[in-house]
PDB file of C-alpha atoms in Angstrom:
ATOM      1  CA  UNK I 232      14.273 -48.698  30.692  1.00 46.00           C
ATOM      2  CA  UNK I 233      11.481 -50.796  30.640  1.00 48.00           C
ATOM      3  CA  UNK I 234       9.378 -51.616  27.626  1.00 51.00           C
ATOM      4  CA  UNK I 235       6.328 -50.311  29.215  1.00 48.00           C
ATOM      5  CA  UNK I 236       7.776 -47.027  30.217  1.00 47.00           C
ATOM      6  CA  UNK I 237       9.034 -46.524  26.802  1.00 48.00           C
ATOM      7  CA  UNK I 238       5.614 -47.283  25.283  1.00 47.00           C
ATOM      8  CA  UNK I 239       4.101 -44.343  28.041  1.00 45.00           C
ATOM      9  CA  UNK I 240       7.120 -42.132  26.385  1.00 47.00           C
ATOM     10  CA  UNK I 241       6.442 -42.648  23.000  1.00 47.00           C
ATOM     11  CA  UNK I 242       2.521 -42.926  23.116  1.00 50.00           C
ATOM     12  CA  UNK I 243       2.435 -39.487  24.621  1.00 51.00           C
ATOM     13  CA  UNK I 244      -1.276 -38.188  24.735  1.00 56.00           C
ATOM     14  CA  UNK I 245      -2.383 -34.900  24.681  1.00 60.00           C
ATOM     15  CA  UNK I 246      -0.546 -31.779  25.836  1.00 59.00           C
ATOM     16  CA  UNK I 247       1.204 -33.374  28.355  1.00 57.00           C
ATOM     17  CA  UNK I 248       3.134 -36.479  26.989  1.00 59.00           C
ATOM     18  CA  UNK I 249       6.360 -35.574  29.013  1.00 60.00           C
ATOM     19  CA  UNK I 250       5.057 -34.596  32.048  1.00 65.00           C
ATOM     20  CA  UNK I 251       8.504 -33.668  33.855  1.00 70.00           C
ATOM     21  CA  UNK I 252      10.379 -31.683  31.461  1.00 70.00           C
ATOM     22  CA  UNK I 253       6.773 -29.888  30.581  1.00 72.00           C
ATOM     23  CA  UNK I 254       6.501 -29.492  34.327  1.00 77.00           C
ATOM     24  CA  UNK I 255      10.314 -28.392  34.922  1.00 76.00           C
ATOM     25  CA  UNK I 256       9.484 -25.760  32.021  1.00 78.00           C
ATOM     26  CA  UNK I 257       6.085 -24.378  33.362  1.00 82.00           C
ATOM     27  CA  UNK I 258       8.476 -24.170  36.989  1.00 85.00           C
ATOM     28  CA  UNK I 259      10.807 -22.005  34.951  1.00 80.00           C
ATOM     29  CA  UNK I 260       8.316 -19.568  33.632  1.00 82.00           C
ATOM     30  CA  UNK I 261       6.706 -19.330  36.608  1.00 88.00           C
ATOM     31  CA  UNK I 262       9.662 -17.896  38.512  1.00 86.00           C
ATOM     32  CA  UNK I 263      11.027 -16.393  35.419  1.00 82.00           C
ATOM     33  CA  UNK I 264       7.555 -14.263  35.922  1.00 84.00           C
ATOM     34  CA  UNK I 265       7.972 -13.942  39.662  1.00 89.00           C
ATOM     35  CA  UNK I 266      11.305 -12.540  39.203  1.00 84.00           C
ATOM     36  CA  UNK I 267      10.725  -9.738  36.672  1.00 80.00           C
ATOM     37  CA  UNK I 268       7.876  -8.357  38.713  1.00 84.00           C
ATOM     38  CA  UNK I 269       9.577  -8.472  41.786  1.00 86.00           C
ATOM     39  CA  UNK I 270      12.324  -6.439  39.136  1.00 79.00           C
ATOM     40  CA  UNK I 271       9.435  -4.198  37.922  1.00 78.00           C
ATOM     41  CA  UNK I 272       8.281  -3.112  41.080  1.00 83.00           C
ATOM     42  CA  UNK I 273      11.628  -2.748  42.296  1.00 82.00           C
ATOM     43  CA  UNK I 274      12.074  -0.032  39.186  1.00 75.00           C
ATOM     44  CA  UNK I 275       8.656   1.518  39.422  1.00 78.00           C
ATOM     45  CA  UNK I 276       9.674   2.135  42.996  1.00 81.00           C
ATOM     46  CA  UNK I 277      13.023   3.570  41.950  1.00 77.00           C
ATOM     47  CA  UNK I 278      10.989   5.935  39.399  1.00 75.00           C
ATOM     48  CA  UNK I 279       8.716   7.449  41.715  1.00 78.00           C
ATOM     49  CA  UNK I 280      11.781   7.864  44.152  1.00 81.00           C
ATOM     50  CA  UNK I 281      13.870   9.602  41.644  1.00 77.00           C
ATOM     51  CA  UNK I 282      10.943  11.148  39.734  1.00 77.00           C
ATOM     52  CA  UNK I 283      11.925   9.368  36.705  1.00 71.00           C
ATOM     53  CA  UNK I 284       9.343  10.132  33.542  1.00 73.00           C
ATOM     54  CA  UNK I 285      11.075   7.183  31.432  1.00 73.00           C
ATOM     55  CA  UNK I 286      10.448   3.935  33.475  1.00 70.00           C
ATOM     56  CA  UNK I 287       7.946   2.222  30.900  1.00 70.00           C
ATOM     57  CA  UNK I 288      10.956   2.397  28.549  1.00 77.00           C
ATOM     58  CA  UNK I 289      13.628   1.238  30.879  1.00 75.00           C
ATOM     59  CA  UNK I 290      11.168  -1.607  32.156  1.00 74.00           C
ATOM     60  CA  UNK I 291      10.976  -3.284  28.657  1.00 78.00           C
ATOM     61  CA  UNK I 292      14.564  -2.547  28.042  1.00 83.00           C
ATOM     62  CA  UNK I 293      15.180  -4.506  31.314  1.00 78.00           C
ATOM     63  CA  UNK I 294      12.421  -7.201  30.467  1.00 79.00           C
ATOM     64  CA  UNK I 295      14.468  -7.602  26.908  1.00 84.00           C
ATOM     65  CA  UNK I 296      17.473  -8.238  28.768  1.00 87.00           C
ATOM     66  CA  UNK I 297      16.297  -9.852  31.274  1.00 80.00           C
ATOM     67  CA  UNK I 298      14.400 -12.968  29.221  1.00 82.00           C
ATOM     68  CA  UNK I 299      17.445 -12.989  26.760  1.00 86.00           C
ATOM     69  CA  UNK I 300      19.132 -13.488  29.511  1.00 86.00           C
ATOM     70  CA  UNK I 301      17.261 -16.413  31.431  1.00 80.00           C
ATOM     71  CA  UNK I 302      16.217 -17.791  28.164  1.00 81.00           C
ATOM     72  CA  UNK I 303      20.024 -17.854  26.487  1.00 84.00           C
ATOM     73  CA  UNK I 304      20.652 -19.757  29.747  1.00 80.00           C
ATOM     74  CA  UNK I 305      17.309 -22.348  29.776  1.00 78.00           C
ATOM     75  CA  UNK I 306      17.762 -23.269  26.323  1.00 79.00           C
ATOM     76  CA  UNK I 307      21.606 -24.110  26.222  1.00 78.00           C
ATOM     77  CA  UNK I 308      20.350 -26.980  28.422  1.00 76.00           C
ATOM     78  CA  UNK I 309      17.648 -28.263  25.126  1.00 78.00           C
ATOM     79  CA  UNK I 310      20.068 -26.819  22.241  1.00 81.00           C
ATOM     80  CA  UNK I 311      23.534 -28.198  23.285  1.00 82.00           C
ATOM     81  CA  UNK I 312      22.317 -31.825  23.785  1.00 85.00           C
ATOM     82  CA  UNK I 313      19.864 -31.640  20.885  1.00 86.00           C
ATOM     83  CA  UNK I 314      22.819 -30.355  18.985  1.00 87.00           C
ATOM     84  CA  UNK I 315      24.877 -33.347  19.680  1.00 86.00           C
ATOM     85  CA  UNK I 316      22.393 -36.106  19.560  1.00 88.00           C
ATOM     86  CA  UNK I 317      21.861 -34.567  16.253  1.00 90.00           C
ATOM     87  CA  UNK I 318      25.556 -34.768  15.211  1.00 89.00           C
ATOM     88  CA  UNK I 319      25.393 -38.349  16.216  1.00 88.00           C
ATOM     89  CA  UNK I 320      22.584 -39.620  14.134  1.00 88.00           C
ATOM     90  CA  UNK I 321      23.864 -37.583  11.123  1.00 90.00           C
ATOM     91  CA  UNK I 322      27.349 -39.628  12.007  1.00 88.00           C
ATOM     92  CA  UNK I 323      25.586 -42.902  12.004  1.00 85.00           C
ATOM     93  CA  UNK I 324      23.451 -41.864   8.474  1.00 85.00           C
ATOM     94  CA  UNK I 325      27.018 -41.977   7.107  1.00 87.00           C
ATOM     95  CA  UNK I 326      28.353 -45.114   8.342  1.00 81.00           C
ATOM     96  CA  UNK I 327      29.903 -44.405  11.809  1.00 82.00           C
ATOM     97  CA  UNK I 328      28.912 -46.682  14.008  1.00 78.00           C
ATOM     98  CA  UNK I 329      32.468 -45.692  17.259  1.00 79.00           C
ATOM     99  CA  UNK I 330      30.494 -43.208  19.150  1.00 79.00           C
ATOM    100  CA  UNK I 331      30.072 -42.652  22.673  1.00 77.00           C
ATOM    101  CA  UNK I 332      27.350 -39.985  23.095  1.00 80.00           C
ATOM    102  CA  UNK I 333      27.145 -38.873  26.360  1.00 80.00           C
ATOM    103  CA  UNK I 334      25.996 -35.375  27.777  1.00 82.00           C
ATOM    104  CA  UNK I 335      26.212 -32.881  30.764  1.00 82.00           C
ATOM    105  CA  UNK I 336      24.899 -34.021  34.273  1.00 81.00           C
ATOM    106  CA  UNK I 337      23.303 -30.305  34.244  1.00 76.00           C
ATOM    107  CA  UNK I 338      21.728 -31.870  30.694  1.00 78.00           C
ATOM    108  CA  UNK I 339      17.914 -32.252  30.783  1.00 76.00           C
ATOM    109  CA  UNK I 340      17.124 -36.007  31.763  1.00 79.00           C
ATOM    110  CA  UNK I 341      14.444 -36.834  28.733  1.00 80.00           C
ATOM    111  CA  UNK I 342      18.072 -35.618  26.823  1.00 84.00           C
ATOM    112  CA  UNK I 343      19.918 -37.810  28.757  1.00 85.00           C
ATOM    113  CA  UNK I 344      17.757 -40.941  28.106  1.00 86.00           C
ATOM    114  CA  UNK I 345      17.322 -39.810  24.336  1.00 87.00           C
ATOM    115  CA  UNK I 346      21.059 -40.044  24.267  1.00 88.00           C
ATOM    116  CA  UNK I 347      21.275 -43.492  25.931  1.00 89.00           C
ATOM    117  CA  UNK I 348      18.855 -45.002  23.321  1.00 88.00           C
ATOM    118  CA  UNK I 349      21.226 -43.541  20.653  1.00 88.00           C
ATOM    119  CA  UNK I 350      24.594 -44.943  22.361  1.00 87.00           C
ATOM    120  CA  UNK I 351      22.607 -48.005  22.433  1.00 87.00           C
ATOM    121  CA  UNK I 352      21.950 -48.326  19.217  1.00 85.00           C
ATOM    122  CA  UNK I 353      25.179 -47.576  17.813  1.00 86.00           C
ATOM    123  CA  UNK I 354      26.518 -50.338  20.104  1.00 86.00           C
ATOM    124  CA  UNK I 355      24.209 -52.745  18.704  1.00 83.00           C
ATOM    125  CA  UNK I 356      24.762 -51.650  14.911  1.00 82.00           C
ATOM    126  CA  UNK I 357      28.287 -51.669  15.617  1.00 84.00           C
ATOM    127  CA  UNK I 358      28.207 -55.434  17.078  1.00 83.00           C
ATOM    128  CA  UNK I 359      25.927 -56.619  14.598  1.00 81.00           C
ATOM    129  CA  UNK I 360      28.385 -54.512  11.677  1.00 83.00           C
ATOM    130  CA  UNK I 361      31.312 -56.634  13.330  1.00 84.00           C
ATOM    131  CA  UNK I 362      29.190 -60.211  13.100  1.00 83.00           C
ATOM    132  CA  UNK I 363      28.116 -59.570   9.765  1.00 82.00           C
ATOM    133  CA  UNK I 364      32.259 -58.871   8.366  1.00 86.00           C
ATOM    134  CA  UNK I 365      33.353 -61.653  10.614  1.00 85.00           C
ATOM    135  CA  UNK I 366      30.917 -63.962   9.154  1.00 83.00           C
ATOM    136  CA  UNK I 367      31.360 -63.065   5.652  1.00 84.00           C
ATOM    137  CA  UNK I 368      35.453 -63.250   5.883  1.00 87.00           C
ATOM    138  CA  UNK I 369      34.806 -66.525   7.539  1.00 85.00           C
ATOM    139  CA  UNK I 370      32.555 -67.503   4.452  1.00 84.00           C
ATOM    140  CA  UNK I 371      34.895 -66.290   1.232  1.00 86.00           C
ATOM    141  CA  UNK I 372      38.144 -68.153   2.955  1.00 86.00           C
ATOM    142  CA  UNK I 373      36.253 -71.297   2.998  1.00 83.00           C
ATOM    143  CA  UNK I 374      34.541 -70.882  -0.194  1.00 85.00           C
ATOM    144  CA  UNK I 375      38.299 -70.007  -1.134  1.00 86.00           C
ATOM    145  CA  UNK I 376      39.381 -73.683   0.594  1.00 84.00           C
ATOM    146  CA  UNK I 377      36.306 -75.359  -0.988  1.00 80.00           C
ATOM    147  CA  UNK I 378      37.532 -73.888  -4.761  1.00 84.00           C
ATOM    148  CA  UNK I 379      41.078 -74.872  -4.237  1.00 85.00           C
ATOM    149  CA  UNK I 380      39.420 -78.934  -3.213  1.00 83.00           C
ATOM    150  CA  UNK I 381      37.670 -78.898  -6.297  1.00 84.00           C
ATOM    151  CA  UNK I 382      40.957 -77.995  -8.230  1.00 84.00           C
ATOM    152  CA  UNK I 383      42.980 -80.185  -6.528  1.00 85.00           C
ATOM    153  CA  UNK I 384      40.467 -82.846  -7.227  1.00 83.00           C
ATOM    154  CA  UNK I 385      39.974 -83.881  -3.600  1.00 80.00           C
ATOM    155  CA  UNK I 386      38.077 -87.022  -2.839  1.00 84.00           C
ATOM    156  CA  UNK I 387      33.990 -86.509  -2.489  1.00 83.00           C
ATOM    157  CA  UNK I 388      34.381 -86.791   1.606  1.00 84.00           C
ATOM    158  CA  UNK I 389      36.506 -84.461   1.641  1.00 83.00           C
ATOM    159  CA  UNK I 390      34.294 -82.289  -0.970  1.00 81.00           C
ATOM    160  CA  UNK I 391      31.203 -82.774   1.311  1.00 83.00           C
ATOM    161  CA  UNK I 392      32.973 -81.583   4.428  1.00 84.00           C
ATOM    162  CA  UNK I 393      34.086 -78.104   3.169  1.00 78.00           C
ATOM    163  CA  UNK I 394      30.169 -78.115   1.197  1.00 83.00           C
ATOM    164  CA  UNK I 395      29.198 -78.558   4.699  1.00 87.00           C
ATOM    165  CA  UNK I 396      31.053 -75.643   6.593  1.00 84.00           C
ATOM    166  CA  UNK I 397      30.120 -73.454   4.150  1.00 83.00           C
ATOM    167  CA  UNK I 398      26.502 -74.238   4.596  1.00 87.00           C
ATOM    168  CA  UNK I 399      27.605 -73.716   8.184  1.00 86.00           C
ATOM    169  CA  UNK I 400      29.009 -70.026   7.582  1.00 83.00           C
ATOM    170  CA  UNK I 401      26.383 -69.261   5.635  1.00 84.00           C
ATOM    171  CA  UNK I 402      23.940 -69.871   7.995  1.00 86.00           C
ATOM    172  CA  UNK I 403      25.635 -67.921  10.467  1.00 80.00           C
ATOM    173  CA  UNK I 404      25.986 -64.945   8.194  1.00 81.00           C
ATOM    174  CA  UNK I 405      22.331 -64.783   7.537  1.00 84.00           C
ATOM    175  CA  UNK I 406      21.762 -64.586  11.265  1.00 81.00           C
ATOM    176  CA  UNK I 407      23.993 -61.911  11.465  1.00 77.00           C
ATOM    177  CA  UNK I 408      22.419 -59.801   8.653  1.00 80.00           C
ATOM    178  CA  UNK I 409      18.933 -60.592  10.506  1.00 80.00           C
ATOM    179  CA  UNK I 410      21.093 -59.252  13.710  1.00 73.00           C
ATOM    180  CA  UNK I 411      22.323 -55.808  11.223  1.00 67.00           C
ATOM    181  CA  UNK I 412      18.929 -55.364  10.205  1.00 72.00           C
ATOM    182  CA  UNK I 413      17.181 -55.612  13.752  1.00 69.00           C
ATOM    183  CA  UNK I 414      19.790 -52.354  14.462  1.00 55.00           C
TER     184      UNK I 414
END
């Protein structure tokens, strides 16, 4: 995704900051309306057919049932992703950094991308988490070989070369920090 789309994402203005899945919604409700009046009429005709005096109460009985219904089934599509994205982040507050988030092609796409960003980052923390333990490991063994010159009394030279990689390693573990904290 592009830097400028993300910046149109984020920025969001007004009431309509994501336009499709606001849209797809507004679809929804509009045939979600559609469809219970074509259902009301379809009962009110059934009343006056079989002279029924109840219809107002079987009509909002239906309508109960009927938007539990339709909205049980639009919102597992915003709940079960939300739910897992959720579960992610929580994994990654604690340290986790081996997940593979991925969701449902039925899954709303602003879910989707959402889920990306957060496989992303735990790719990059999880890279950068790997740089920063290589370097470090790499930096104790030869602070370990530089001790053990000193001990042995080793010749300056000798002295200045390990001083040298371990200027080296340090250097390259404060990149990777920089790298860990950019995550």
């Amino acid at each position: 995704m592009t830097t400028r789309k993300r910046q149109l994402i984020s920025k969001g203005k007004g009431y309509l900051s994501a336009a499709g899945p606001q849209a797809r919604f507004i679809i929804f409700l509009i045939f979600t309306l559609i469809a219970y009046t074509v259902l009301l009429r379809v009962f009110q005709k059934l009343a006056e057919i079989l002279q029924l005096p109840l219809f107002l109460p079987i009509a909002l009985v239906v309508l109960l049932v009927f938007i539990g219904i339709i909205g049980v089934l639009y919102s597992h599509k915003f709940l079960g992703p939300l739910t897992r994205i959720r579960h992610a982040i929580d994994m990654m507050a604690e340290g986790e950094t081996a997940l593979n988030l991925r969701l449902r092609d039925a899954d709303d796409p602003l879910l989707k991308e959402l889920a990306r960003s957060v496989s992303l980052l735990c790719e990059h923390s999880r890279n950068a988490q790997t740089l920063t333990d290589d370097s470090a490991r790499d930096l104790f063994q030869e602070i370990d070989a530089l001790s053990k010159a000193v001990q042995a009394d080793a010749d300056r030279s000798s002295l200045r070369k390990h001083l040298e990689s371990v200027r080296k390693k340090q250097e390259l573990l404060e990149k990777a920090i920089k790298a860990f904290r950019k995550a």
